[in-house]
Amino acid sequence: MAGNEQIKSQVSSFMDGEIEKDEVSLLCKRMANDQELREQWRDYHLIRDVLTQQLPEQSNVDLSARIQNALSDEPAFSAKTKTASTGLVKRLSGLAVAASVAILGVVVVLNTAVQPNGGETTILASNTPTSNAAVTQVAELSSGSVSTDQPMDPRLNKYLVDHSEYAVSASVHGILPYARIVGHPPVRK
Amino acid sequence: MLRIWLFLSLLFCGSMAAHSQPADALAWLKKIGEAQKKLNYYGTFVYAHDGQLESMMIVHSSSAEGERERLVHLNGIAREVIRNNDLVTCIFPEEKSVLVAHRNNLSTSPFVQSESLEIFEAYYHISLGEKERIAGVLTQRIDLEPKDVYRYGYRFWVSPEGLLLRSDLLDGDGSAIEQIMFTDIHLVEKIPHELMSPKIDLTGFKWFRQEPTVALDESVKGRWRVTVLPDGFSLKSQNLHQEEGGRVEHMLISDGLASISIFIEKYNRDEARMGDFRVGALNGFGRPLGDYVVVVVGDVPLATVRLIAESVVAND
């Protein structure tokens, strides 16, 4: 049990970029075989996202507020949030910007460490959609954990990618069309 | 008498402020285009859509050699887009595929072309909002409210250098459909090389190369044309893709802010996309047109894509 807690603590440190490089590979392998650790990793990312986005005043909260409500209404997530708040969340809340920079470093390390073993990108896991009813229409499309039961819709995916590429040329800022490509997993029929 | 003078002065000042606001807002918008051309920066931002939050990293460099850009999904599956001038590479790890495409059309954005942005005033109410801090930077908010039902509204938060640190796409009720907001941003003289290089191992990935498109103009005519466009929207480019299943004609329509694509290709019962669909902020509509299918996709209301799709006809 104590050992398990130690590994969970390592995941938290990993989020903060505070573990040694030679420990990364070992931790990644553990996470690949441990659903609970993957969920912990996913939850930490969700917590960090909510914390680091620097929510604006109420009138502009929109989607962000809905997400927060959804998270707080989700018993499983609330419980995990409480657990995490003793360590990671406390530190993140005071160091929002610094944490974002640290995460960039972590992701780079993780990709380097994991990819050569092949197919272990699932370690990074996915942001499982919340139970928010407002999300339902396209939630499945926009989460990282799309069910693979449904066949891909290659034609629509191609339209979306092609449109985004073209839209860059007419867009007010270059990144939004690309964010749409990267942010939406391939659409399924 | 003094009171009357005071009242008239206040009235005059108020009137001046009301008139100067759009001009000030336009001056801020002009900064955006200038910043895109010359700034080197990297940072992380949150992309919010459909109740989802996604963290992404952006790296952008601009030099005599041109523009380079890299966008990486930081949560979940590490999808990535790298643009090297007109060459765009999209990496989709979940499909173990890489799509490489040439984007042979130059920017038509009025922001980048240094066109007069006053054109927006015909279709949007433009005003200055509050100054607000985004990613630790004091930004100026610009509000663009559409004057008709054919486009969405926008709110931009612009840094003193002209970087868009936050942008919201708003529906008719003023609710955000999509948001992008930086959580940290670094302006630098030169982008470190390692930030531009993908870290993912592409061994075993399938590569798909999209053949360069052919621009359609007076010499090479397109087969199709759009007969109805809402005010302010115009044809920006028209291209021909040669694909496995045949040729696909593409038209890009824009009002300088919103973009709409029209795809026309041979009807294939197994693949054709008919009727309404929506993915994030993009609405789409597909319909048959003789032996062909017209699919219209854009960050505009559904009514707009329908209107445009229904108006496509064959050239004589």
XYZ file of C-alpha atoms in Angstrom, chain A:
189
model
C 0.000 0.000 0.000
C 2.801 2.312 1.001
C 4.541 1.409 -2.235
C 1.433 2.270 -4.206
C 1.220 5.661 -2.513
C 4.840 6.243 -3.389
C 4.153 5.572 -7.062
C 1.163 7.930 -6.982
C 3.413 10.538 -5.491
C 5.834 9.894 -8.350
C 3.060 10.595 -10.871
C 2.469 13.925 -9.175
C 6.180 14.682 -9.310
C 6.214 13.629 -12.950
C 3.524 16.220 -13.657
C 5.782 18.820 -12.092
C 8.850 17.615 -13.991
C 10.518 16.706 -10.745
C 11.634 13.137 -11.297
C 14.911 11.912 -12.714
C 15.114 10.992 -16.390
C 16.001 7.363 -15.667
C 12.862 7.018 -13.541
C 10.631 8.263 -16.359
C 10.821 5.105 -18.415
C 10.036 2.879 -15.437
C 7.107 5.019 -14.391
C 5.751 5.068 -17.939
C 5.802 1.278 -18.038
C 3.975 1.096 -14.729
C 1.395 3.551 -15.993
C 0.939 1.543 -19.182
C -0.125 -1.447 -17.079
C -2.002 0.338 -14.336
C -5.420 1.774 -15.090
C -5.564 3.643 -11.785
C -2.286 5.426 -12.438
C -3.443 6.385 -15.908
C -6.640 7.796 -14.453
C -4.600 9.714 -11.902
C -2.453 11.129 -14.710
C -5.546 12.101 -16.662
C -7.174 13.719 -13.649
C -4.069 15.744 -12.889
C -4.125 17.062 -16.425
C -7.775 18.032 -16.114
C -7.111 19.741 -12.796
C -4.172 21.590 -14.226
C -6.181 22.706 -17.260
C -8.911 24.141 -15.112
C -6.431 25.858 -12.851
C -4.071 27.270 -15.407
C -6.573 28.769 -17.759
C -6.961 31.832 -15.497
C -10.721 31.932 -15.648
C -12.034 35.377 -16.472
C -14.954 37.165 -14.903
C -18.337 35.430 -14.824
C -19.719 37.048 -17.965
C -16.989 35.517 -20.065
C -16.703 32.150 -18.387
C -18.944 30.297 -20.812
C -17.513 26.908 -21.601
C -14.959 27.011 -18.841
C -17.603 27.477 -16.178
C -19.655 24.656 -17.611
C -16.651 22.397 -17.459
C -15.956 23.338 -13.874
C -19.561 22.694 -12.923
C -19.475 19.389 -14.676
C -16.339 18.404 -12.835
C -17.679 19.420 -9.451
C -20.917 17.511 -10.149
C -19.000 14.396 -10.993
C -18.582 12.427 -7.748
C -15.670 10.368 -8.948
C -13.807 13.379 -10.136
C -14.581 15.439 -7.026
C -13.164 12.710 -4.825
C -9.996 12.533 -6.835
C -9.693 16.274 -6.890
C -9.754 16.334 -3.115
C -7.017 13.762 -2.887
C -4.889 15.608 -5.386
C -5.430 18.956 -3.753
C -3.159 18.046 -0.902
C -0.158 18.124 -3.161
C -0.210 18.925 -6.807
C -3.202 21.219 -6.908
C -2.000 23.382 -4.079
C 1.271 23.938 -5.800
C -0.333 24.524 -9.176
C -2.778 27.071 -7.892
C 0.069 29.285 -6.833
C 2.248 28.661 -9.833
C -0.142 28.534 -12.728
C 2.149 29.932 -15.374
C 5.265 28.168 -14.159
C 3.372 24.893 -14.120
C 2.437 25.284 -17.773
C 6.072 25.640 -18.690
C 6.966 22.610 -16.626
C 4.314 20.554 -18.353
C 5.808 21.381 -21.722
C 9.074 19.872 -20.547
C 7.353 16.793 -19.204
C 5.509 16.055 -22.406
C 8.658 16.324 -24.456
C 10.433 13.885 -22.170
C 7.507 11.505 -22.164
C 7.296 11.326 -25.941
C 10.981 10.655 -26.231
C 10.906 8.012 -23.584
C 7.781 6.200 -24.620
C 7.635 6.134 -28.360
C 10.511 3.785 -29.136
C 8.682 0.989 -27.325
C 5.822 1.432 -29.729
C 2.192 2.111 -29.151
C 2.543 3.318 -25.609
C 1.147 6.715 -26.316
C -1.925 5.430 -24.531
C 0.004 6.198 -21.386
C -0.804 9.794 -21.916
C -4.393 8.596 -21.773
C -7.262 10.717 -22.722
C -9.510 13.316 -21.259
C -12.568 11.208 -20.710
C -15.652 13.293 -21.327
C -17.571 14.378 -18.292
C -21.207 13.601 -17.758
C -22.211 17.133 -18.687
C -25.343 16.949 -20.818
C -24.388 20.137 -22.631
C -21.419 18.325 -24.064
C -23.260 15.394 -25.510
C -23.729 16.435 -29.113
C -20.110 16.419 -30.115
C -18.454 15.361 -26.888
C -17.548 12.038 -28.339
C -15.847 13.738 -31.234
C -13.897 16.136 -29.127
C -12.638 13.849 -26.421
C -9.419 11.971 -26.744
C -11.104 8.679 -25.928
C -13.405 8.098 -28.843
C -14.955 4.673 -28.954
C -13.341 2.581 -31.640
C -16.533 0.600 -32.212
C -17.666 3.037 -34.855
C -15.991 3.174 -38.256
C -13.977 6.221 -39.205
C -15.503 8.782 -41.491
C -12.496 9.473 -43.708
C -14.381 11.729 -46.075
C -15.549 14.090 -43.356
C -12.147 14.041 -41.690
C -10.572 15.048 -44.949
C -13.042 17.886 -45.442
C -12.272 19.167 -41.952
C -8.503 18.996 -42.350
C -8.596 20.491 -45.839
C -10.890 23.277 -44.722
C -8.668 24.086 -41.749
C -5.588 24.244 -43.957
C -7.265 26.597 -46.372
C -8.867 28.638 -43.617
C -5.424 29.499 -42.239
C -4.868 31.702 -45.264
C -7.953 33.743 -44.501
C -7.889 33.603 -40.731
C -7.299 36.474 -38.364
C -4.787 34.349 -36.481
C -2.841 31.447 -37.761
C -3.358 29.022 -34.918
C -7.107 28.547 -34.664
C -7.609 26.374 -37.768
C -4.680 24.206 -36.678
C -6.034 23.991 -33.145
C -9.207 22.605 -34.674
C -7.243 19.903 -36.495
C -5.253 18.982 -33.425
C -8.076 19.429 -30.924
C -10.650 17.244 -32.639
C -9.901 13.572 -32.951
C -10.900 11.969 -36.234
C -14.658 11.890 -36.680
C -16.392 8.546 -36.693
C -19.558 7.660 -38.559
